[in-house]
């Protein structure tokens, strides 16, 4: 079975594995206070356009999302998200479990729009009884979105401006950041994100690391005591240097960008194959996730050799499924799949 | 200024005030363990068709809602509500503050439908990754709804059946229960609610009491330790007998039903007046709240003599407003308003 | 049965009852935005030495405690309290339920000491791993304490100074404030409390009101959005003017001070009676609560005519019990009890 | 600098590193639903005396502690712990952050006693006002304790019996489980823990794994929906097989027991060295942590070559410090330290 089901089905990029092997008998300080975390942070900072950021290494995405949100908000404040957002659908109510309402909006192609944010903020601003409603205080979006779509720089600037206007924090979930940055249609850089958001994270788990996410805090108001929130929320790894070492390896020479771009290119081969076969997309994506609508027959045929993720029934005879490439996808596996698509 | 702005703008029904005066120099046990709470509960039980209910007296509606919900649910479980539901819009995220997600659905005329409940329950039932999503475990609805509409007995039976099918608790918010029961189009009784729901509450604050809500727990699974949840959530009044005494006065001879029916009848006079003037309703209601769409002119004219509640702009020249009657509304004030509507 | 079991066993002071009767057919704005709340706040402010305070009226003590604490603290911060403190023992973990640790200290005679506060603050200050421990950020004390003892002005100044030194908020629970202020040995005024604390509350429920507590916020950092916290925590009464009216009645001409002083004087008669009989005190109190150690015989005898509160077994043959006077205690009942003590 | 400062300062046991290398290009299902997690669980079950356990792999100890506790308890319930317990002092209030009170007791030598548990349970059992206090419902203890001491089988049976008598869950934190089991004075087995507790965990992070803790749930009441609690609390690793693989490696042939016993033996050499030099122990420990009281001079001398953990000042001239051995400690380093102790 060849796996295109997700982008976290293999261990770790060989260079990181190598780094683990080489450092395995060294001793380090605990809880992220070590030289590799410093080096990892410095390596990332190269790309932040000189912004004065605090960088923390956490273990997984759900953990990052609720820890950042609960650290930023007071109990009467909520977070605006696309209703397809990860925090709204795939994290078992983790954000609500920390006490915060998610103001979910429809979005367009999996992306929250500036006008939706404005509408939500206006409800609060114009309310004559603010103490009876939650205050939207943070905007959550994913780059790329759950459907692989990405925000253009112009869109992010527009969102940034609305956030400034209404005093909202902008938090960008980058679980698949690399695949967004590496997309052929992308015009956004990490420096842009550092300029336009208050806090974002760079996903490792899905982008070459064994595990780990790098949280980049730009807004000074969100920096204090973040390590206390991490510890309280089970997000501080005892052997923290393992995280720093991974991000150092990924960012010291741009490996992160290279391997995710590679995955995007493979995804584009799949995209072309589906297009040529006139298999419709659920949403058009230029990143490593491809959402297509297959007939029963097509689905059954492909599932003989390939693992992909079932997303839901479209109608009696059609289904939405996801094919994912990743840093670990092999070219020959993509070629095989492209061929099998062509003969569906 | 004559107030039609809400149904909680006057003190307390004279019979209750009288009861306060008469018992004021008596001494009672604290925290709801007293003879009046027993009598109040017994008076209510007369109407429950013999159901074995636990009855607790709490202070206000928001408090009841989050206390009942948090007592019933585990942290990964959520509550299904119409998106216009009070818990979703008017309680400052109190339910999320206790850690629970609200699964909000569009509803019809402010009412949640059985098919929406089924859809939401099916998402969970058919999910292949239940641990990644919240489990809808409770249905929240208001009788009457936020827009004054009421569920028919047939609708409640249908909802009850879906709840049973999926193992969902049915919780009915009755902040304005009396005005629902007293409606000319209502076919539901308290005994029906006791038969069809797991827990509901009978509103006092808006229906003749000075303050207080009577929580009626039918489902045995929800009965244990409810007083612990009350105390922990600031919902246990030190001088609890004041609550029991009020509900005893309201229910011993049916005063509750009488005074709310009276308010509904007055509301129907307003409804007729608006209809005769061809002033459109936002939603048609047969209870004490009337939601109408006024022009700027109409609104300005009426606001010279009457207080009513602004609900929102419909278009450049139209506004949605609410007129409320209550147990304390005077006939002559309604007659004056009817006349002023007729000459708009 | 004559009740000395607690100070909340009777309805309400006659002057307040009278005010309820007189205003009962008036209409008011909801949720504490009304003229009585304004007047009540103004009446209290007379006694605050000109401090610029925000005053809010809540319903009960547990509710006040957890609402103030959760509004003031972030999730990694805790509150220092005597281990006998109400929040630590009698509120069903309400503070922990909002997510905050209580740093409990032994105290002396039910009172937290400045040196205990310093010790607790020093643990954090000197910790080399602050992110692994909770930060004590607030000091909670009761005036009078759970055992009826009161802090002298000198003690409060010392505590205030420690709080300032370590950046701790000082929060004073005044559920029985009146009985502390009225004590023959008291040298503290409300103006002193306004000077020395960041936030405190003036208890109504136990001091003449039907229900209600007045929260006085002095520190500007704690003022913002307090009404949002109130609403979210079920602490905002729909008919809020009932609270304002009560505090206006109690404070406009000093009635509050008068009726609690009266109760203290009656308590002193009991104290003398116990002393003359050489019945030992558990802790010596000069306020309305008297904690004495009775033999089985003494306890049985007195319990034939009087209700008092059992607090715990001291040894095989001795028990600690509490006798409470209040604003509603009758002189003749005290005289009867004094006589019965004398013939034990 | 030779590190004796803690037991988590090196990467991972070579056999696990080898397993990572060998499986790195294999693909697996996500979130702990894979063959390695099954094998890891099976390998552990060999040692559980046939008990029907659910085994879950989480990432770190704090995470395990609050996830298990919040999954087991309702909001009015609390957990009894020694006041030196990890949850009470070193986890930034994580348990309170989930809403639960810790009933902290003095303990003896870092260990909670059966009689303390009984006392705490009796407070609740005999309370006449249970709804005003938290219900202790779980007992938390660590094996070994924070001070390296271990419970004898007789002590655990006694604690087990008290827990059964009062309906308390027994939860055993085994962050250093291996070092307890491997101690020369230990008479407890994993099968005993499975017999005597409701849930416990086997620490990996400090005992040879790169990271990871294996939660063993024995009591059926605690099994349902545990994966939902894991996900909600950020404790479900995307590449879960990495955890299963580690525990499989550690438990398939008893490696776990071997490497922790080795560390204990090295610790005993240190213990003997301190004894021979008549350097006093803070608490006598027969596991891998040794707590000794050094003079200024001794501390300064040893700190030239060795890293050890400062724990606190004893008096003007004495300090309590911890020396830790681990699976990764080298014999020659211990020998060097032994020699340097002898010439202090």
mmCIF file with all atom_site columns, N, CA and C in Angstrom, chain D residues 31-73:
data_model
loop_
_atom_site.group_PDB
_atom_site.id
_atom_site.type_symbol
_atom_site.label_atom_id
_atom_site.label_alt_id
_atom_site.label_comp_id
_atom_site.label_asym_id
_atom_site.label_entity_id
_atom_site.label_seq_id
_atom_site.pdbx_PDB_ins_code
_atom_site.Cartn_x
_atom_site.Cartn_y
_atom_site.Cartn_z
_atom_site.occupancy
_atom_site.B_iso_or_equiv
_atom_site.pdbx_formal_charge
_atom_site.auth_seq_id
_atom_site.auth_comp_id
_atom_site.auth_asym_id
_atom_site.auth_atom_id
_atom_site.pdbx_PDB_model_num
ATOM 1   N N  . UNK D 1 31 ? -1.749  8.935   14.965 1.00 0.00 ? 31 UNK D N  1
ATOM 2   C CA . UNK D 1 31 ? -2.446  9.123   16.234 1.00 0.00 ? 31 UNK D CA 1
ATOM 3   C C  . UNK D 1 31 ? -2.529  7.871   17.100 1.00 0.00 ? 31 UNK D C  1
ATOM 4   N N  . UNK D 1 32 ? -1.504  7.041   17.017 1.00 0.00 ? 32 UNK D N  1
ATOM 5   C CA . UNK D 1 32 ? -1.447  5.906   17.937 1.00 0.00 ? 32 UNK D CA 1
ATOM 6   C C  . UNK D 1 32 ? -2.232  4.685   17.501 1.00 0.00 ? 32 UNK D C  1
ATOM 7   N N  . UNK D 1 33 ? -2.758  4.718   16.277 1.00 0.00 ? 33 UNK D N  1
ATOM 8   C CA . UNK D 1 33 ? -3.469  3.553   15.769 1.00 0.00 ? 33 UNK D CA 1
ATOM 9   C C  . UNK D 1 33 ? -2.555  2.846   14.769 1.00 0.00 ? 33 UNK D C  1
ATOM 10  N N  . UNK D 1 34 ? -1.635  2.107   15.283 1.00 0.00 ? 34 UNK D N  1
ATOM 11  C CA . UNK D 1 34 ? -0.632  1.483   14.423 1.00 0.00 ? 34 UNK D CA 1
ATOM 12  C C  . UNK D 1 34 ? -0.119  0.210   15.093 1.00 0.00 ? 34 UNK D C  1
ATOM 13  N N  . UNK D 1 35 ? 0.672   -0.534  14.353 1.00 0.00 ? 35 UNK D N  1
ATOM 14  C CA . UNK D 1 35 ? 1.125   -1.823  14.869 1.00 0.00 ? 35 UNK D CA 1
ATOM 15  C C  . UNK D 1 35 ? 2.119   -1.706  16.015 1.00 0.00 ? 35 UNK D C  1
ATOM 16  N N  . UNK D 1 36 ? 2.949   -0.657  16.027 1.00 0.00 ? 36 UNK D N  1
ATOM 17  C CA . UNK D 1 36 ? 3.927   -0.519  17.112 1.00 0.00 ? 36 UNK D CA 1
ATOM 18  C C  . UNK D 1 36 ? 3.244   -0.207  18.436 1.00 0.00 ? 36 UNK D C  1
ATOM 19  N N  . UNK D 1 37 ? 2.206   0.593   18.389 1.00 0.00 ? 37 UNK D N  1
ATOM 20  C CA . UNK D 1 37 ? 1.481   0.866   19.636 1.00 0.00 ? 37 UNK D CA 1
ATOM 21  C C  . UNK D 1 37 ? 0.839   -0.422  20.150 1.00 0.00 ? 37 UNK D C  1
ATOM 22  N N  . UNK D 1 38 ? 0.336   -1.234  19.232 1.00 0.00 ? 38 UNK D N  1
ATOM 23  C CA . UNK D 1 38 ? -0.210  -2.527  19.657 1.00 0.00 ? 38 UNK D CA 1
ATOM 24  C C  . UNK D 1 38 ? 0.866   -3.421  20.264 1.00 0.00 ? 38 UNK D C  1
ATOM 25  N N  . UNK D 1 39 ? 2.001   -3.480  19.591 1.00 0.00 ? 39 UNK D N  1
ATOM 26  C CA . UNK D 1 39 ? 3.094   -4.313  20.102 1.00 0.00 ? 39 UNK D CA 1
ATOM 27  C C  . UNK D 1 39 ? 3.633   -3.780  21.424 1.00 0.00 ? 39 UNK D C  1
ATOM 28  N N  . UNK D 1 40 ? 3.744   -2.461  21.516 1.00 0.00 ? 40 UNK D N  1
ATOM 29  C CA . UNK D 1 40 ? 4.227   -1.847  22.755 1.00 0.00 ? 40 UNK D CA 1
ATOM 30  C C  . UNK D 1 40 ? 3.302   -2.177  23.919 1.00 0.00 ? 40 UNK D C  1
ATOM 31  N N  . UNK D 1 41 ? 2.005   -2.074  23.658 1.00 0.00 ? 41 UNK D N  1
ATOM 32  C CA . UNK D 1 41 ? 1.029   -2.388  24.702 1.00 0.00 ? 41 UNK D CA 1
ATOM 33  C C  . UNK D 1 41 ? 1.126   -3.862  25.089 1.00 0.00 ? 41 UNK D C  1
ATOM 34  N N  . UNK D 1 42 ? 1.244   -4.728  24.092 1.00 0.00 ? 42 UNK D N  1
ATOM 35  C CA . UNK D 1 42 ? 1.331   -6.162  24.371 1.00 0.00 ? 42 UNK D CA 1
ATOM 36  C C  . UNK D 1 42 ? 2.584   -6.485  25.190 1.00 0.00 ? 42 UNK D C  1
ATOM 37  N N  . UNK D 1 43 ? 3.664   -5.817  24.845 1.00 0.00 ? 43 UNK D N  1
ATOM 38  C CA . UNK D 1 43 ? 4.919   -6.067  25.562 1.00 0.00 ? 43 UNK D CA 1
ATOM 39  C C  . UNK D 1 43 ? 4.784   -5.693  27.038 1.00 0.00 ? 43 UNK D C  1
ATOM 40  N N  . UNK D 1 44 ? 4.095   -4.577  27.290 1.00 0.00 ? 44 UNK D N  1
ATOM 41  C CA . UNK D 1 44 ? 3.878   -4.159  28.685 1.00 0.00 ? 44 UNK D CA 1
ATOM 42  C C  . UNK D 1 44 ? 2.927   -5.118  29.391 1.00 0.00 ? 44 UNK D C  1
ATOM 43  N N  . UNK D 1 45 ? 1.919   -5.571  28.687 1.00 0.00 ? 45 UNK D N  1
ATOM 44  C CA . UNK D 1 45 ? 0.905   -6.432  29.318 1.00 0.00 ? 45 UNK D CA 1
ATOM 45  C C  . UNK D 1 45 ? 1.477   -7.740  29.851 1.00 0.00 ? 45 UNK D C  1
ATOM 46  N N  . UNK D 1 46 ? 2.596   -8.156  29.269 1.00 0.00 ? 46 UNK D N  1
ATOM 47  C CA . UNK D 1 46 ? 3.260   -9.359  29.798 1.00 0.00 ? 46 UNK D CA 1
ATOM 48  C C  . UNK D 1 46 ? 3.503   -9.265  31.300 1.00 0.00 ? 46 UNK D C  1
ATOM 49  N N  . UNK D 1 47 ? 3.662   -8.034  31.774 1.00 0.00 ? 47 UNK D N  1
ATOM 50  C CA . UNK D 1 47 ? 4.081   -7.844  33.169 1.00 0.00 ? 47 UNK D CA 1
ATOM 51  C C  . UNK D 1 47 ? 2.925   -7.488  34.093 1.00 0.00 ? 47 UNK D C  1
ATOM 52  N N  . UNK D 1 48 ? 1.701   -7.535  33.570 1.00 0.00 ? 48 UNK D N  1
ATOM 53  C CA . UNK D 1 48 ? 0.568   -7.022  34.370 1.00 0.00 ? 48 UNK D CA 1
ATOM 54  C C  . UNK D 1 48 ? -0.249  -8.124  35.028 1.00 0.00 ? 48 UNK D C  1
ATOM 55  N N  . UNK D 1 49 ? 0.277   -9.325  35.044 1.00 0.00 ? 49 UNK D N  1
ATOM 56  C CA . UNK D 1 49 ? -0.400  -10.408 35.760 1.00 0.00 ? 49 UNK D CA 1
ATOM 57  C C  . UNK D 1 49 ? -1.759  -10.740 35.173 1.00 0.00 ? 49 UNK D C  1
ATOM 58  N N  . UNK D 1 50 ? -1.898  -10.525 33.888 1.00 0.00 ? 50 UNK D N  1
ATOM 59  C CA . UNK D 1 50 ? -3.147  -10.922 33.239 1.00 0.00 ? 50 UNK D CA 1
ATOM 60  C C  . UNK D 1 50 ? -4.285  -9.928  33.369 1.00 0.00 ? 50 UNK D C  1
ATOM 61  N N  . UNK D 1 51 ? -4.007  -8.794  33.975 1.00 0.00 ? 51 UNK D N  1
ATOM 62  C CA . UNK D 1 51 ? -5.052  -7.758  34.118 1.00 0.00 ? 51 UNK D CA 1
ATOM 63  C C  . UNK D 1 51 ? -5.489  -7.237  32.747 1.00 0.00 ? 51 UNK D C  1
ATOM 64  N N  . UNK D 1 52 ? -6.753  -6.939  32.631 1.00 0.00 ? 52 UNK D N  1
ATOM 65  C CA . UNK D 1 52 ? -7.310  -6.412  31.390 1.00 0.00 ? 52 UNK D CA 1
ATOM 66  C C  . UNK D 1 52 ? -7.144  -4.894  31.347 1.00 0.00 ? 52 UNK D C  1
ATOM 67  N N  . UNK D 1 53 ? -6.010  -4.465  30.854 1.00 0.00 ? 53 UNK D N  1
ATOM 68  C CA . UNK D 1 53 ? -5.690  -3.032  30.906 1.00 0.00 ? 53 UNK D CA 1
ATOM 69  C C  . UNK D 1 53 ? -5.829  -2.377  29.547 1.00 0.00 ? 53 UNK D C  1
ATOM 70  N N  . UNK D 1 54 ? -6.196  -1.093  29.562 1.00 0.00 ? 54 UNK D N  1
ATOM 71  C CA . UNK D 1 54 ? -6.062  -0.250  28.371 1.00 0.00 ? 54 UNK D CA 1
ATOM 72  C C  . UNK D 1 54 ? -4.746  0.503   28.504 1.00 0.00 ? 54 UNK D C  1
ATOM 73  N N  . UNK D 1 55 ? -3.965  0.487   27.441 1.00 0.00 ? 55 UNK D N  1
ATOM 74  C CA . UNK D 1 55 ? -2.675  1.175   27.496 1.00 0.00 ? 55 UNK D CA 1
ATOM 75  C C  . UNK D 1 55 ? -2.628  2.263   26.430 1.00 0.00 ? 55 UNK D C  1
ATOM 76  N N  . UNK D 1 56 ? -2.284  3.470   26.878 1.00 0.00 ? 56 UNK D N  1
ATOM 77  C CA . UNK D 1 56 ? -2.165  4.609   25.960 1.00 0.00 ? 56 UNK D CA 1
ATOM 78  C C  . UNK D 1 56 ? -0.789  5.229   26.123 1.00 0.00 ? 56 UNK D C  1
ATOM 79  N N  . UNK D 1 57 ? -0.262  5.728   25.030 1.00 0.00 ? 57 UNK D N  1
ATOM 80  C CA . UNK D 1 57 ? 1.067   6.337   25.078 1.00 0.00 ? 57 UNK D CA 1
ATOM 81  C C  . UNK D 1 57 ? 0.947   7.846   24.952 1.00 0.00 ? 57 UNK D C  1
ATOM 82  N N  . UNK D 1 58 ? 1.390   8.546   25.964 1.00 0.00 ? 58 UNK D N  1
ATOM 83  C CA . UNK D 1 58 ? 1.382   10.013  25.948 1.00 0.00 ? 58 UNK D CA 1
ATOM 84  C C  . UNK D 1 58 ? 2.810   10.524  25.932 1.00 0.00 ? 58 UNK D C  1
ATOM 85  N N  . UNK D 1 59 ? 2.959   11.831  25.932 1.00 0.00 ? 59 UNK D N  1
ATOM 86  C CA . UNK D 1 59 ? 4.277   12.381  25.638 1.00 0.00 ? 59 UNK D CA 1
ATOM 87  C C  . UNK D 1 59 ? 5.082   12.707  26.887 1.00 0.00 ? 59 UNK D C  1
ATOM 88  N N  . UNK D 1 60 ? 4.451   13.344  27.879 1.00 0.00 ? 60 UNK D N  1
ATOM 89  C CA . UNK D 1 60 ? 5.199   13.765  29.064 1.00 0.00 ? 60 UNK D CA 1
ATOM 90  C C  . UNK D 1 60 ? 4.378   13.638  30.331 1.00 0.00 ? 60 UNK D C  1
ATOM 91  N N  . UNK D 1 61 ? 5.064   13.784  31.462 1.00 0.00 ? 61 UNK D N  1
ATOM 92  C CA . UNK D 1 61 ? 4.447   13.495  32.747 1.00 0.00 ? 61 UNK D CA 1
ATOM 93  C C  . UNK D 1 61 ? 3.364   14.475  33.167 1.00 0.00 ? 61 UNK D C  1
ATOM 94  N N  . UNK D 1 62 ? 3.613   15.770  33.038 1.00 0.00 ? 62 UNK D N  1
ATOM 95  C CA . UNK D 1 62 ? 2.601   16.754  33.425 1.00 0.00 ? 62 UNK D CA 1
ATOM 96  C C  . UNK D 1 62 ? 1.311   16.492  32.658 1.00 0.00 ? 62 UNK D C  1
ATOM 97  N N  . UNK D 1 63 ? 1.496   16.295  31.371 1.00 0.00 ? 63 UNK D N  1
ATOM 98  C CA . UNK D 1 63 ? 0.384   15.996  30.478 1.00 0.00 ? 63 UNK D CA 1
ATOM 99  C C  . UNK D 1 63 ? -0.405  14.768  30.940 1.00 0.00 ? 63 UNK D C  1
ATOM 100 N N  . UNK D 1 64 ? 0.321   13.711  31.285 1.00 0.00 ? 64 UNK D N  1
ATOM 101 C CA . UNK D 1 64 ? -0.342  12.500  31.786 1.00 0.00 ? 64 UNK D CA 1
ATOM 102 C C  . UNK D 1 64 ? -1.125  12.827  33.048 1.00 0.00 ? 64 UNK D C  1
ATOM 103 N N  . UNK D 1 65 ? -0.494  13.526  33.964 1.00 0.00 ? 65 UNK D N  1
ATOM 104 C CA . UNK D 1 65 ? -1.136  13.741  35.259 1.00 0.00 ? 65 UNK D CA 1
ATOM 105 C C  . UNK D 1 65 ? -2.450  14.500  35.123 1.00 0.00 ? 65 UNK D C  1
ATOM 106 N N  . UNK D 1 66 ? -2.450  15.623  34.421 1.00 0.00 ? 66 UNK D N  1
ATOM 107 C CA . UNK D 1 66 ? -3.703  16.378  34.372 1.00 0.00 ? 66 UNK D CA 1
ATOM 108 C C  . UNK D 1 66 ? -4.719  15.715  33.459 1.00 0.00 ? 66 UNK D C  1
ATOM 109 N N  . UNK D 1 67 ? -4.263  14.997  32.429 1.00 0.00 ? 67 UNK D N  1
ATOM 110 C CA . UNK D 1 67 ? -5.229  14.336  31.556 1.00 0.00 ? 67 UNK D CA 1
ATOM 111 C C  . UNK D 1 67 ? -5.931  13.192  32.292 1.00 0.00 ? 67 UNK D C  1
ATOM 112 N N  . UNK D 1 68 ? -5.173  12.386  33.000 1.00 0.00 ? 68 UNK D N  1
ATOM 113 C CA . UNK D 1 68 ? -5.783  11.285  33.765 1.00 0.00 ? 68 UNK D CA 1
ATOM 114 C C  . UNK D 1 68 ? -6.728  11.841  34.826 1.00 0.00 ? 68 UNK D C  1
ATOM 115 N N  . UNK D 1 69 ? -6.280  12.871  35.524 1.00 0.00 ? 69 UNK D N  1
ATOM 116 C CA . UNK D 1 69 ? -7.091  13.398  36.627 1.00 0.00 ? 69 UNK D CA 1
ATOM 117 C C  . UNK D 1 69 ? -8.372  14.031  36.097 1.00 0.00 ? 69 UNK D C  1
ATOM 118 N N  . UNK D 1 70 ? -8.282  14.822  35.060 1.00 0.00 ? 70 UNK D N  1
ATOM 119 C CA . UNK D 1 70 ? -9.495  15.475  34.559 1.00 0.00 ? 70 UNK D CA 1
ATOM 120 C C  . UNK D 1 70 ? -10.429 14.474  33.889 1.00 0.00 ? 70 UNK D C  1
ATOM 121 N N  . UNK D 1 71 ? -9.871  13.400  33.318 1.00 0.00 ? 71 UNK D N  1
ATOM 122 C CA . UNK D 1 71 ? -10.723 12.369  32.719 1.00 0.00 ? 71 UNK D CA 1
ATOM 123 C C  . UNK D 1 71 ? -11.473 11.583  33.788 1.00 0.00 ? 71 UNK D C  1
ATOM 124 N N  . UNK D 1 72 ? -10.873 11.477  34.962 1.00 0.00 ? 72 UNK D N  1
ATOM 125 C CA . UNK D 1 72 ? -11.472 10.646  36.019 1.00 0.00 ? 72 UNK D CA 1
ATOM 126 C C  . UNK D 1 72 ? -12.463 11.398  36.895 1.00 0.00 ? 72 UNK D C  1
ATOM 127 N N  . UNK D 1 73 ? -12.257 12.690  37.067 1.00 0.00 ? 73 UNK D N  1
ATOM 128 C CA . UNK D 1 73 ? -13.016 13.425  38.080 1.00 0.00 ? 73 UNK D CA 1
ATOM 129 C C  . UNK D 1 73 ? -14.093 14.328  37.494 1.00 0.00 ? 73 UNK D C  1
#
